[in-house]
Tab-separated table of C-alpha atoms in Angstrom:
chain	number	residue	atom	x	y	z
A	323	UNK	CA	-2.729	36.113	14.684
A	324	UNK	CA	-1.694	33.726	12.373
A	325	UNK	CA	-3.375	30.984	13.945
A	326	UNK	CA	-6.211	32.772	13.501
A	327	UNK	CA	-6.371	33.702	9.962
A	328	UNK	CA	-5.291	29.644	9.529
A	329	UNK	CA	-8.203	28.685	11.208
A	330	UNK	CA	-10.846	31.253	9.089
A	331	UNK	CA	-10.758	34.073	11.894
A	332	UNK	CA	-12.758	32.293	14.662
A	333	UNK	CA	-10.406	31.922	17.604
A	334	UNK	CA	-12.825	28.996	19.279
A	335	UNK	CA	-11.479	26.813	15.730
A	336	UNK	CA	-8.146	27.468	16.671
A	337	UNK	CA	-6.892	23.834	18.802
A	338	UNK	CA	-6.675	24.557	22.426
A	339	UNK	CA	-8.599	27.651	22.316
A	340	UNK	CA	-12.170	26.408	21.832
A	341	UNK	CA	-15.019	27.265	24.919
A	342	UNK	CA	-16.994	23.854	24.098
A	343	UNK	CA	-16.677	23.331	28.086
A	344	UNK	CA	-17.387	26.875	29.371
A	345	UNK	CA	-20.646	28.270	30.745
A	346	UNK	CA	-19.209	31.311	28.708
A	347	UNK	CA	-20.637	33.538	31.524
A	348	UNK	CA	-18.616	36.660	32.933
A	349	UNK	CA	-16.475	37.020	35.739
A	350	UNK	CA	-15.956	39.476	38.986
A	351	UNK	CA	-16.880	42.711	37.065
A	352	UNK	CA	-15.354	45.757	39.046
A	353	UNK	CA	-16.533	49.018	37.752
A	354	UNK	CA	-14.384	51.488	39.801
A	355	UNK	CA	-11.089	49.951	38.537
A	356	UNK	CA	-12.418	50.143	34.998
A	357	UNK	CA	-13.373	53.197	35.095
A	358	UNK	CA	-9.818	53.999	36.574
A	359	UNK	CA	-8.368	52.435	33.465
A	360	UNK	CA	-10.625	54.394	30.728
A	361	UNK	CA	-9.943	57.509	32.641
A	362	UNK	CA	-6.340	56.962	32.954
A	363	UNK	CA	-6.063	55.732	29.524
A	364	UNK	CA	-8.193	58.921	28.090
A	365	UNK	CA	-5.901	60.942	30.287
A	366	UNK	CA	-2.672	59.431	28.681
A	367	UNK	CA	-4.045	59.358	25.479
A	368	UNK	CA	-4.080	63.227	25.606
A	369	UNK	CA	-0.570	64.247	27.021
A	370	UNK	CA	0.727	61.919	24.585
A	371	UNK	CA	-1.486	63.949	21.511
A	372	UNK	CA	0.465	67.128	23.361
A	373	UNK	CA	3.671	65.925	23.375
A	374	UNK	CA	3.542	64.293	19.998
A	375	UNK	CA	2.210	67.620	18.658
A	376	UNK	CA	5.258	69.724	20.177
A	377	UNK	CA	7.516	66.444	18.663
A	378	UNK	CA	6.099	66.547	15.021
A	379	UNK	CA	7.091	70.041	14.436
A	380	UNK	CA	9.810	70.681	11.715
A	381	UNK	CA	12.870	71.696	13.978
A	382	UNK	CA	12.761	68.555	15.909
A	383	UNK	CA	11.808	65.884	14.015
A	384	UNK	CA	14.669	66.661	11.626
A	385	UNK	CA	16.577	64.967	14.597
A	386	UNK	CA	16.992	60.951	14.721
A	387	UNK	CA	16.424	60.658	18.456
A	388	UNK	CA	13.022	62.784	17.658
A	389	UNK	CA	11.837	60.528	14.903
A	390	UNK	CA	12.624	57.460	16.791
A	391	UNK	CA	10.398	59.251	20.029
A	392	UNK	CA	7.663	60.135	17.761
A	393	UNK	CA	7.056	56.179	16.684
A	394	UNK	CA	7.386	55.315	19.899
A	395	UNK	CA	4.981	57.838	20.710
A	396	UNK	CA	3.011	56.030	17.792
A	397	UNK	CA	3.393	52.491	19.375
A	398	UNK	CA	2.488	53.888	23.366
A	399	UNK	CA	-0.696	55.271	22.375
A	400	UNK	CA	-2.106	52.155	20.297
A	401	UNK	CA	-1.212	49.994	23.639
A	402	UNK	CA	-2.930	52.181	25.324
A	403	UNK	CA	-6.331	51.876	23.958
A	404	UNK	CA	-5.790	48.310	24.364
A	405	UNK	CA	-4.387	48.218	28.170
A	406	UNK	CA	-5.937	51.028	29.480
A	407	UNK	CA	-8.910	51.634	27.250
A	408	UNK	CA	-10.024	48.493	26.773
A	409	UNK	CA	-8.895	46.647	29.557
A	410	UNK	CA	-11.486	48.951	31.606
A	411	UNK	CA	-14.105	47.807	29.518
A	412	UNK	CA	-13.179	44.366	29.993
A	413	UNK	CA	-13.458	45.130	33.432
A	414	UNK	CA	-16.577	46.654	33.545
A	415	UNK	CA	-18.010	43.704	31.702
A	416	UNK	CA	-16.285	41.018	33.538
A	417	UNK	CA	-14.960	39.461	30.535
A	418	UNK	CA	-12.594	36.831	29.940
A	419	UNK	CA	-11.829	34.563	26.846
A	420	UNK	CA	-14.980	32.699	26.812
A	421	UNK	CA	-17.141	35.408	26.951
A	422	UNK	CA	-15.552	37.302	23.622
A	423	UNK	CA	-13.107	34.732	22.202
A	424	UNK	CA	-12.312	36.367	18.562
A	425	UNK	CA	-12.069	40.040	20.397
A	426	UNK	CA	-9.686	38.731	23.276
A	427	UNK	CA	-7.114	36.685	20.608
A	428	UNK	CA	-7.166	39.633	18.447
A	429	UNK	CA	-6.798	42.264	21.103
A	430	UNK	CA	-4.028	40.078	23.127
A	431	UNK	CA	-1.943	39.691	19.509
A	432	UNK	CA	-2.001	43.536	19.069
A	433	UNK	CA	-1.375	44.169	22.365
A	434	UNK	CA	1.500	41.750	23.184
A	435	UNK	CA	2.961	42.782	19.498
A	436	UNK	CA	2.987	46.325	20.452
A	437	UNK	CA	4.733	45.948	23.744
A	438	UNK	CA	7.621	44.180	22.189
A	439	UNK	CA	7.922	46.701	19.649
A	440	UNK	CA	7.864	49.618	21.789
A	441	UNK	CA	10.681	48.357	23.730
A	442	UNK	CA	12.710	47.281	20.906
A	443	UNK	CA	12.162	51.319	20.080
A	444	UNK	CA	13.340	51.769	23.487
A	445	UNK	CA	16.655	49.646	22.494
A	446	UNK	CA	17.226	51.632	19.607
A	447	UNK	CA	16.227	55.217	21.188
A	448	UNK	CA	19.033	54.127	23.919
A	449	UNK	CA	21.669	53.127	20.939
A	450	UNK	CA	20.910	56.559	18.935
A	451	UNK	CA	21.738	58.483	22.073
A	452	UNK	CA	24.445	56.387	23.148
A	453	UNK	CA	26.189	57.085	19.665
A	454	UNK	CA	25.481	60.304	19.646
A	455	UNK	CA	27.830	60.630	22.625
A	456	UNK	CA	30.828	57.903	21.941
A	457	UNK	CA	30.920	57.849	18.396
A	458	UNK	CA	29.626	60.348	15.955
A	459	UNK	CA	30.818	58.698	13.000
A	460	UNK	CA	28.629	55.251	13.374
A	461	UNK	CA	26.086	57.474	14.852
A	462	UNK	CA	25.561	59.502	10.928
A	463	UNK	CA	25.877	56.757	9.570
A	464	UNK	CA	23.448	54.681	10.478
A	465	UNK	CA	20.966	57.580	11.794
A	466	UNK	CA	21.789	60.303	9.160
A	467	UNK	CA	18.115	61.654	7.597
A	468	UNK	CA	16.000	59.150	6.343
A	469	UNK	CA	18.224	56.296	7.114
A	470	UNK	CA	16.628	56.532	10.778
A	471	UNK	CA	13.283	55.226	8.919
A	472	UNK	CA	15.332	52.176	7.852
A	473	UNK	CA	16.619	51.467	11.202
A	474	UNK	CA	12.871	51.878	12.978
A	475	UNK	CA	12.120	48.817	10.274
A	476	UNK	CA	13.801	46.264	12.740
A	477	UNK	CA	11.591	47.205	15.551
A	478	UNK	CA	8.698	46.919	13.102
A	479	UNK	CA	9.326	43.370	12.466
A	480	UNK	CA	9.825	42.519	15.831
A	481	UNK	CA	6.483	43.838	16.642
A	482	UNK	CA	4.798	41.873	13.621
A	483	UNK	CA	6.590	38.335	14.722
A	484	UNK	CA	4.980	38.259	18.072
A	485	UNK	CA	1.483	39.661	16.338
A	486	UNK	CA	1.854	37.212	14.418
A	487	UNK	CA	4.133	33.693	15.775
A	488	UNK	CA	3.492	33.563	19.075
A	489	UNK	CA	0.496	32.687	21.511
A	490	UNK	CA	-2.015	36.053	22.276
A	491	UNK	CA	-2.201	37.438	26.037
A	492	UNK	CA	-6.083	36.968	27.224
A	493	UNK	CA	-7.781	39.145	29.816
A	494	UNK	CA	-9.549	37.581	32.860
A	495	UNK	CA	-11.362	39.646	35.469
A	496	UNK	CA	-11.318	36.576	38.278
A	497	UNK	CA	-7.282	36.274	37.492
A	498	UNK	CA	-7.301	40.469	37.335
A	499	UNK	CA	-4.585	40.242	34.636
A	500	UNK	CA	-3.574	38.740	30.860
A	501	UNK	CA	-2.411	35.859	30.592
A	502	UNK	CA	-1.075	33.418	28.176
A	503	UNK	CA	-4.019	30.485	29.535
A	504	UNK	CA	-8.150	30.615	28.384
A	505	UNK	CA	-8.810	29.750	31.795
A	506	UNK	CA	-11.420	27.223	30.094
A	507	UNK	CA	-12.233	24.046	31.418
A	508	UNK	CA	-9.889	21.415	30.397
A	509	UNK	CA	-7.183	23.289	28.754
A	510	UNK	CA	-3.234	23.305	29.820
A	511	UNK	CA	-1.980	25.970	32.195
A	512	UNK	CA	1.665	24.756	31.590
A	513	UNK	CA	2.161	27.074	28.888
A	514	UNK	CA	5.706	28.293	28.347
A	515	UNK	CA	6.327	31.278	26.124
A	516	UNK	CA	10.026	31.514	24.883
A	517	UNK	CA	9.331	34.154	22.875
A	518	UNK	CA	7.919	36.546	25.245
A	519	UNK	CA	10.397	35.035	27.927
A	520	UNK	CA	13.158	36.445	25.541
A	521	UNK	CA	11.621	39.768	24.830
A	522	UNK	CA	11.314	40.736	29.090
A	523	UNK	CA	14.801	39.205	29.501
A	524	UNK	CA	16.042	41.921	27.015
A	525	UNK	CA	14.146	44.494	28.532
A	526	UNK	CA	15.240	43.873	31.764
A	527	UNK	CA	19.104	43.472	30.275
């Protein structure tokens, strides 16, 4: 994302992300596994509203582990709309970089940003409950009332560095995934991502 603000918000100034050499037409467009997406993602979108309902009331989220569920909650439905939601439109339209450059950069920094911070959630969510079990002590104090806010701040720039440092994920309907590569004529597959290397190494640790 910061490229992009750099470069006047047109992702096509941004070096190695212009289209100067694509036909900028659309790819395989498959309508039944969009729709699957938007109707999955709609469906998702609503037990999450339900749970986070039940999870916002009074008596729970006085409770760390709560408060740390509900902006995870928070994170999960935002990537939604963009992998589910989204991603079925994309589908529907066969679209891939070329076809909606800004969109695609903006929607692959949100999207990739979000992941990483919902699982750096998950980290914490998995710390607050270990604590809560092995040592109470460490567990108040770092988790006691508000102080849980403070600790949901790491995540929060975790999920803003790879918004905002680190290369966007791109949709392409002939690849049927996001990737890290336009696909455009003439531009360098070899694209190595330490950054988002690191992040799926710690969520598979």
């Amino acid at each position: 994302m910061e490229w992009l603000i750099r470069y006047g918000g047109n992702a096509e100034d941004i070096p190695g992300y212009d289209c100067k050499l694509s036909d900028r037409q659309p790819g395989a467009k498959n309508y039944i596994i969009g729709s699957a997406f938007i109707i999955y993602g709609l469906f998702a979108e609503f037990i999450y509203m339900l749970d986070l309902t039940v999870m916002l009331k009074k008596k729970h989220r006085r409770l760390s582990c709560y408060k740390i569920m509900i902006v995870l909650g928070i994170y999960d439905m935002a990537a939604i709309s963009l992998n589910s939601l989204l991603t079925g439109y994309f589908w529907i339209k066969g679209a891939n970089f070329c076809t909606n450059p800004t969109l695609m950069f903006v929607a692959g920094t949100a999207a990739l940003g979000l992941w990483c911070g919902a699982c750096m959630n998950c980290f914490v969510l998995v710390i607050n409950r270990l604590l809560d079990v092995w040592n109470k002590s460490i567990m108040q104090t770092l988790f006691m009332d508000e102080r849980t806010y403070f600790v949901l701040l790491i995540p929060l720039a975790y999920s803003l560095y790879f918004c905002f440092f680190t290369s966007p994920l791109l949709f392409n309907s002939d690849a049927t995934a996001w990737f890290f590569f336009t696909f455009a004529p003439e531009h360098n597959h070899e694209m190595v991502r330490k950054g988002s290397m690191q992040a799926n190494y710690e969520v598979i640790t």
